[in-house]
Amino acid sequence: MATQTAAKPAKANILQAINAAIADAMESDDNVVVLGEDVADPEEGGVCGVTKGLSSRFGDARVRSTPISEQAIVGAAIGASLVGFKPVAEIMLMNFTTVAMDMIVNHAAKLRFMSGGQTHVPIVIRTMTGTGFASGGQHCDYLEAWFAHTAGIKVVAPSSPRDAYGLMRSAIDDPDPVLFIENLPTYWTPAEAPEKDHRVPIGKANVLSEGSDVTIIAYARMIQEAMPAVAQLAEAGISAELIDLRTIAPWDRDTVLASVARTGRAMIVHEAVTPFGVGAEIGSVLNEELFGKLKAPVKRLGGAFCAVPFSKPLETAFAPQTADIVDAAKALMA
Amino acid sequence: MATQTAAKPAKANILQAINAAIADAMESDDNVVVLGEDVADPEEGGVCGVTKGLSSRFGDARVRSTPISEQAIVGAAIGASLVGFKPVAEIMLMNFTTVAMDMIVNHAAKLRFMSGGQTHVPIVIRTMTGTGFASGGQHCDYLEAWFAHTAGIKVVAPSSPRDAYGLMRSAIDDPDPVLFIENLPTYWTPAEAPEKDHRVPIGKANVLSEGSDVTIIAYARMIQEAMPAVAQLAEAGISAELIDLRTIAPWDRDTVLASVARTGRAMIVHEAVTPFGVGAEIGSVLNEELFGKLKAPVKRLGGAFCAVPFSKPLETAFAPQTADIVDAAKALMA
Amino acid sequence: MTNRAVPDAGTQIEIYRRMALIKANDERSRKVIMTGRLVMPYYSPRGQEVIPSAISVNLTDEDYVCTIYRGSHDQLAKGLPLKDLWAEVAGRTTGTCKGKGGPMHVTYPTKGIMVTTGIVGSTMPIANGLAWASQLRGDGRVTVANFGDGAANIGAFHESLNLASVWKLPVIFVCQNNEWGEHTAYDKTSNVKVADRAAAYGIPGERVDGNDPFAMYAAAREAIERARAGEGPTLIEAMTYRFHGHVFGDQDAYMDKERKARAMADDPVPRFRARLIADGVADEEQLAEIEAGIEAQIDEAVEFALASDFPGVEELKRDVFAEELN
Amino acid sequence: MTNRAVPDAGTQIEIYRRMALIKANDERSRKVIMTGRLVMPYYSPRGQEVIPSAISVNLTDEDYVCTIYRGSHDQLAKGLPLKDLWAEVAGRTTGTCKGKGGPMHVTYPTKGIMVTTGIVGSTMPIANGLAWASQLRGDGRVTVANFGDGAANIGAFHESLNLASVWKLPVIFVCQNNEWGEHTAYDKTSNVKVADRAAAYGIPGERVDGNDPFAMYAAAREAIERARAGEGPTLIEAMTYRFHGHVFGDQDAYMDKERKARAMADDPVPRFRARLIADGVADEEQLAEIEAGIEAQIDEAVEFALASDFPGVEELKRDVFAEELN
Ligand SMILES: Cc1ncc(C[n+]2csc(CCOP(=O)(O)OP(=O)(O)O)c2C)c(N)n1
Ligand SMILES: Cc1ncc(C[n+]2csc(CCOP(=O)(O)OP(=O)(O)O)c2C)c(N)n1
Ligand SMILES: [Mg+2]
Ligand SMILES: [Mg+2]
């Protein structure tokens, strides 16, 4: 694990970045605590080892493995947060948020409002998801639209180690609950390492490549599909601007609107199923704010409208791919 | 309760209509069973009495009150449906679906797909919600967008006794899971009574009033706010077409698109919070399908982006009202 | 269980004061609603006065409590000022939550009232977190999680009691078994005593007469002492009875008339009052003075509440997040 | 518990056949994955062969079973044909679910395999519904809900056992306690035996040596007979041990080496094999023939699966609803 070594490596992956972010936050604030299934070291710091080393370093009291009890996990995080702790709770996979929705939606998201501001819930809920490992229908859903539709909780989804570090630090700093979505299949991809104490502000998108013809808005793993698409489009003479949303709620309207106002064309790409997804909200806002100024209808590219299929060719076809993005961009230009 | 009387009353309310629909379905098909908290007669057929009379008439085996165990309720419905029963399960209030999301989303909605069509889940999940009774933050949410974003489950929300009856019969007939949303504060409003065996097809909207200037798309209690708005707009010389969506998933694109293609202006009204709500999907589709043909940006009118507040003036201000609809329509015409 | 803790005279009177306060406040609440001066969903705690009164005398303002929609008794016993309560249930800016929470979400951290919830079973997971905080800080505080008999059948109960056991949290789970969950009788929803479920988690469990201030005091005190001593959680099933329908307006036709009449004839409030006098712990005059004081305070609170301002619509944008929405 | 049911010679051999099938299938699965011929998340049931084998000989094809991601042993014991299984885990159209479900969602109603789920705890609520259907129809069928020790701490367990008790459903809750929930040891997640939780619902509960075919057979048979007789549900905690890591690829460094070595030395499959021979129930030749037959069937199934077609993308639009999406 990266956290223990003094010399910062030039490269890190997302898994290491999240680990380092939590470790650095725990180092600087005793109120940061960690809980979830398998998160402590006797349990290897989680199924993928994201929290590895933390319990050895910060003690069993502050880093606790739990029974398989998601309501109890989120509830414990909420309760401790009400009196000054900053818990980082893990709900292993996003599909398992379904057994903790009451705690997340009726309580974490609402206690500040319902108490008239007397209490608040500064928790981070980490959760993994994503297609690509043939896990089938109950292990890969992207459900960010549900939480974005819930007042009182923020939603972030980093696509790089730097952003993962910076967003995790910001999420822990944040006085309100933050759902932190990690894409499982891209955990191990090395990239530029984050520097210590780096912050990525919640609510700020990142323009990954500038362009003038079409704006591609994406996040999480879809950035990896979109990057080569931008290159391919450039070869085809189409100048695409790629925006990594990073925060889904509240999303960065200023950056997105400014870009689309310039390009006149927009496409939103996510792994979640298209209908009633994040793309619907962004598409609606683009149309509301840039009415009459768009050169083509806003395009939404999302997962197929079905459960995530197991069979490899189906799983591959389920989520948008580079070629789909390229084709859609070309269609927008036509 | 209306169900027991032989002579059909000229008027009925939604509560009676739903009761009659379930009774008629139970009468015609022994596989229709009912379960939920308080649903049997010793428990008065539910807190509002929607299922009153059913256990006395059809027996304790087929109409069962349950412990307060929403996962067990939906699970039992799913299991029985896998082998030919058609359970109508009640989750008392929509906010309590949060404790049963795993059963609804990971199982009911997915078992047909994941089994490759070998099994299916013909259940109806009834649930009440709606602002107006000062119930505060945890009892009034409209969460239909979550379910509409889930492949494999249908979502309906009637606004009249006739539609309530017809949609309930169709939901019970349906071979797939249907979430049936009942607006609590409008249960007791009398209106035209449904005739026996009437069906309202799932997926078909209802044009409640025809107009040529602007299309208002609404459902559930918002119809009651929109009706007077249509009249007020007429007085102001604006011809509004009012579409009661009735089914939210899959919603009636044909009817809505045809209307908006004609009027060139559209507004979507719902009680759920605006961001990432049903209006976002409809707005996006309207913009995609009618690009360049709209005379004004699609307007979304939804609940304020907060938990439902308790204090009366705040609760009233939370959800769209007739005046908001009128103002928004006038703004669209400006 | 010989040699159980007994409340001293002063404590007995204090328990009675809290009971009388709850009873008077309940009666006034129903009257104010009935006369149309206030509209709110109201879940009467009448009949359950002893439980929080006998528990809370063993707690300080620093200890935490989580309660439910039927929670005004728990809140008042824990020290919630009447004015703040009434202004909240009247939806006014002067209420604990500026009127935004309402009766089902009364919060008052000053007195340790951390969460009031409308979702069955949800006090318990959150109470664990409060207790975990105390354990981490070693501050000796305890957390009381209140819930109903109906809530003992929901998943959150199971997860919470198990986690509390495994983590040895300083939390007391208080099941107020009033025999009803909405319209459903407890014995139709479970084949066992709630207290017997403690064994499923390896923690102490006790069914106690929740209408007997002595028994309730002893059970609570012992559980609280165990918790403070780091010996972990306790499940208390306090047997009581709901004098009214589930919510104001419920005609309670489903409740057995005789059973109800018996329970009401055995009203724990006058019963304890009579005992205090019979035991020479207090005299009639003293108690009447307490009661009169309560009535005066309630008068004042109601008038204060109804004279207070409603919040403005700008409040819809506040307290969603720390920063105001625009 | 004297006079418990004992499987006759034929049944003993049949139990062994199922165990040998599960073991051989597991070994082949790991080999096929290791050699890269197939990619799938694979949860080995190795070490847990006895449980479903001894249960399922008491069931008919009409009885229902719900199982979990770690469920190939439950499925094979219940009669799932090898070809259908292999084609499914290979994601082919010839699989039980046309390849759309995969190893975590194998379904095969022909043999009563109604649900395989990847969500911890979720077999139990659904099993209740199947059992309710049987109760309504009076068809005498029983439902077996399999789950792990880790699942005994999740809310659905509690709600399901309680409902089954109150409704007296013909369901058997089988907790396969393999001492691990992913990387977490059972004794870190609960202070009690799973079987002891049955008392919290007023139903029979038994902890049994799940690696002893005789003990397992007796416990299962008695529970199934009670269920068929309308006497309601039973909770069985079958003690066993997970021979491998949670999922294929897990290096299982967190598992105590010695404990694991002991469990593997005590492998229930060769142990039962030796006993059958020692008891004169079967001879070496007979068992070798059974095993050879199994290997041949697996060979055939693997080849059949790998030679089958993948589904086309049009399947994304099918089976979402009864009507195909457009
Ligand atoms: C999860 C959930 N399900 C259902 C309800 C509806 N409901 C509100 S109170 C209640 C009865 C609760 O009974 P009990 O726990 O005994 O508490 P009591 O009201 O008797 O104090 C029910 C079913 C709810 N609020 N939350
Ligand atoms: C609700 C839920 N939480 C977490 C997980 C992740 N998970 C998958 S298997 C598992 C361990 C389950 O252990 P156990 O119930 O003992 O079954 P075993 O794998 O040992 O057969 C966990 C935590 C899940 N699938 N579902
Ligand atoms: Mg009760
Ligand atoms: Mg296990």
Tab-separated table of C-alpha atoms in Angstrom, chain A residues 37-38 41-48 65-71 92 95-96 98-99 133-139 304-315 317-318, chain D residues 39-41 43 88-92 99-105 117-120 150-151 153-154 181-184 188-189 250 252-254 310-313 315-316 320-321 325:
chain	number	residue	atom	x	y	z
A	37	GLU	CA	-17.610	-5.241	6.045
A	38	ASP	CA	-14.019	-6.537	6.026
A	41	ASP	CA	-6.645	-5.565	8.533
A	42	PRO	CA	-7.427	-8.988	9.929
A	43	GLU	CA	-10.023	-8.988	7.123
A	44	GLU	CA	-7.482	-7.624	4.617
A	45	GLY	CA	-8.871	-4.113	4.480
A	46	GLY	CA	-11.836	-4.962	2.305
A	47	VAL	CA	-12.377	-7.363	-0.555
A	48	CYS	CA	-10.146	-5.263	-2.771
A	65	SER	CA	-15.042	-4.485	10.398
A	66	THR	CA	-18.750	-5.116	10.822
A	67	PRO	CA	-21.197	-7.944	10.451
A	68	ILE	CA	-23.091	-8.052	7.145
A	69	SER	CA	-25.629	-5.478	8.261
A	70	GLU	CA	-25.815	-2.494	5.966
A	71	GLN	CA	-28.562	-0.712	7.870
A	92	MET	CA	-19.359	-2.915	-0.482
A	95	ASN	CA	-26.524	-2.753	-5.292
A	96	PHE	CA	-26.290	-3.325	-1.559
A	98	THR	CA	-30.794	-1.181	-1.533
A	99	VAL	CA	-30.788	-2.669	1.955
A	133	PHE	CA	-16.135	-8.476	-14.393
A	134	ALA	CA	-19.065	-10.659	-15.434
A	135	SER	CA	-20.805	-10.308	-12.112
A	136	GLY	CA	-24.293	-10.285	-13.546
A	137	GLY	CA	-27.506	-8.589	-12.563
A	138	GLN	CA	-27.070	-7.793	-8.886
A	139	HIS	CA	-23.530	-6.508	-8.585
A	304	ALA	CA	-29.210	-0.848	-22.062
A	305	PHE	CA	-32.586	-0.875	-20.317
A	306	CYS	CA	-32.257	-4.249	-18.635
A	307	ALA	CA	-30.531	-5.868	-15.694
A	308	VAL	CA	-26.800	-6.209	-16.257
A	309	PRO	CA	-26.419	-9.451	-18.201
A	310	PHE	CA	-23.831	-12.069	-17.331
A	311	SER	CA	-22.839	-13.423	-20.715
A	312	LYS	CA	-19.730	-11.613	-21.901
A	313	PRO	CA	-20.955	-10.350	-25.277
A	314	LEU	CA	-24.110	-9.069	-23.638
A	315	GLU	CA	-22.269	-7.449	-20.776
A	317	ALA	CA	-22.912	-4.531	-25.294
A	318	PHE	CA	-24.749	-3.328	-22.205
D	39	VAL	CA	-14.143	-16.460	-16.948
D	40	MET	CA	-16.680	-16.249	-14.175
D	41	PRO	CA	-16.920	-15.209	-10.561
D	43	TYR	CA	-17.639	-19.272	-5.246
D	88	GLU	CA	-25.070	-21.036	-18.050
D	89	VAL	CA	-21.801	-20.272	-16.319
D	90	ALA	CA	-20.197	-20.130	-19.746
D	91	GLY	CA	-22.806	-17.542	-20.724
D	92	ARG	CA	-24.290	-19.546	-23.586
D	99	GLY	CA	-26.476	-17.086	-20.230
D	100	LYS	CA	-28.188	-13.981	-18.952
D	101	GLY	CA	-28.075	-14.899	-15.291
D	102	GLY	CA	-24.700	-16.504	-14.839
D	103	PRO	CA	-23.365	-18.428	-11.859
D	104	MET	CA	-24.965	-16.137	-9.297
D	105	HIS	CA	-28.450	-16.406	-10.762
D	117	THR	CA	-29.239	-14.681	-5.559
D	118	GLY	CA	-26.149	-12.578	-5.047
D	119	ILE	CA	-27.610	-10.452	-2.278
D	120	VAL	CA	-26.795	-11.709	1.197
D	150	GLY	CA	-22.815	-14.098	7.519
D	151	ALA	CA	-26.382	-13.765	6.297
D	153	ASN	CA	-26.810	-11.019	10.788
D	154	ILE	CA	-28.792	-9.180	8.163
D	181	GLY	CA	-18.378	-14.376	5.512
D	182	GLU	CA	-15.994	-13.144	2.850
D	183	HIS	CA	-12.872	-12.313	4.900
D	184	THR	CA	-14.595	-12.096	8.262
D	188	LYS	CA	-16.301	-11.826	15.098
D	189	THR	CA	-19.774	-11.034	13.847
D	250	ASP	CA	-8.962	-14.894	-3.198
D	252	ASP	CA	-7.290	-16.574	1.682
D	253	ALA	CA	-4.296	-15.339	3.673
D	254	TYR	CA	-6.714	-14.299	6.434
D	310	PHE	CA	-23.318	-16.944	-27.112
D	311	PRO	CA	-26.590	-15.057	-27.027
D	312	GLY	CA	-27.044	-12.212	-29.486
D	313	VAL	CA	-27.475	-8.618	-28.358
D	315	GLU	CA	-31.401	-10.607	-25.776
D	316	LEU	CA	-30.873	-7.258	-24.041
D	320	VAL	CA	-37.098	-7.367	-19.265
D	321	PHE	CA	-40.862	-7.594	-19.483
D	325	LEU	CA	-38.726	-3.997	-25.756
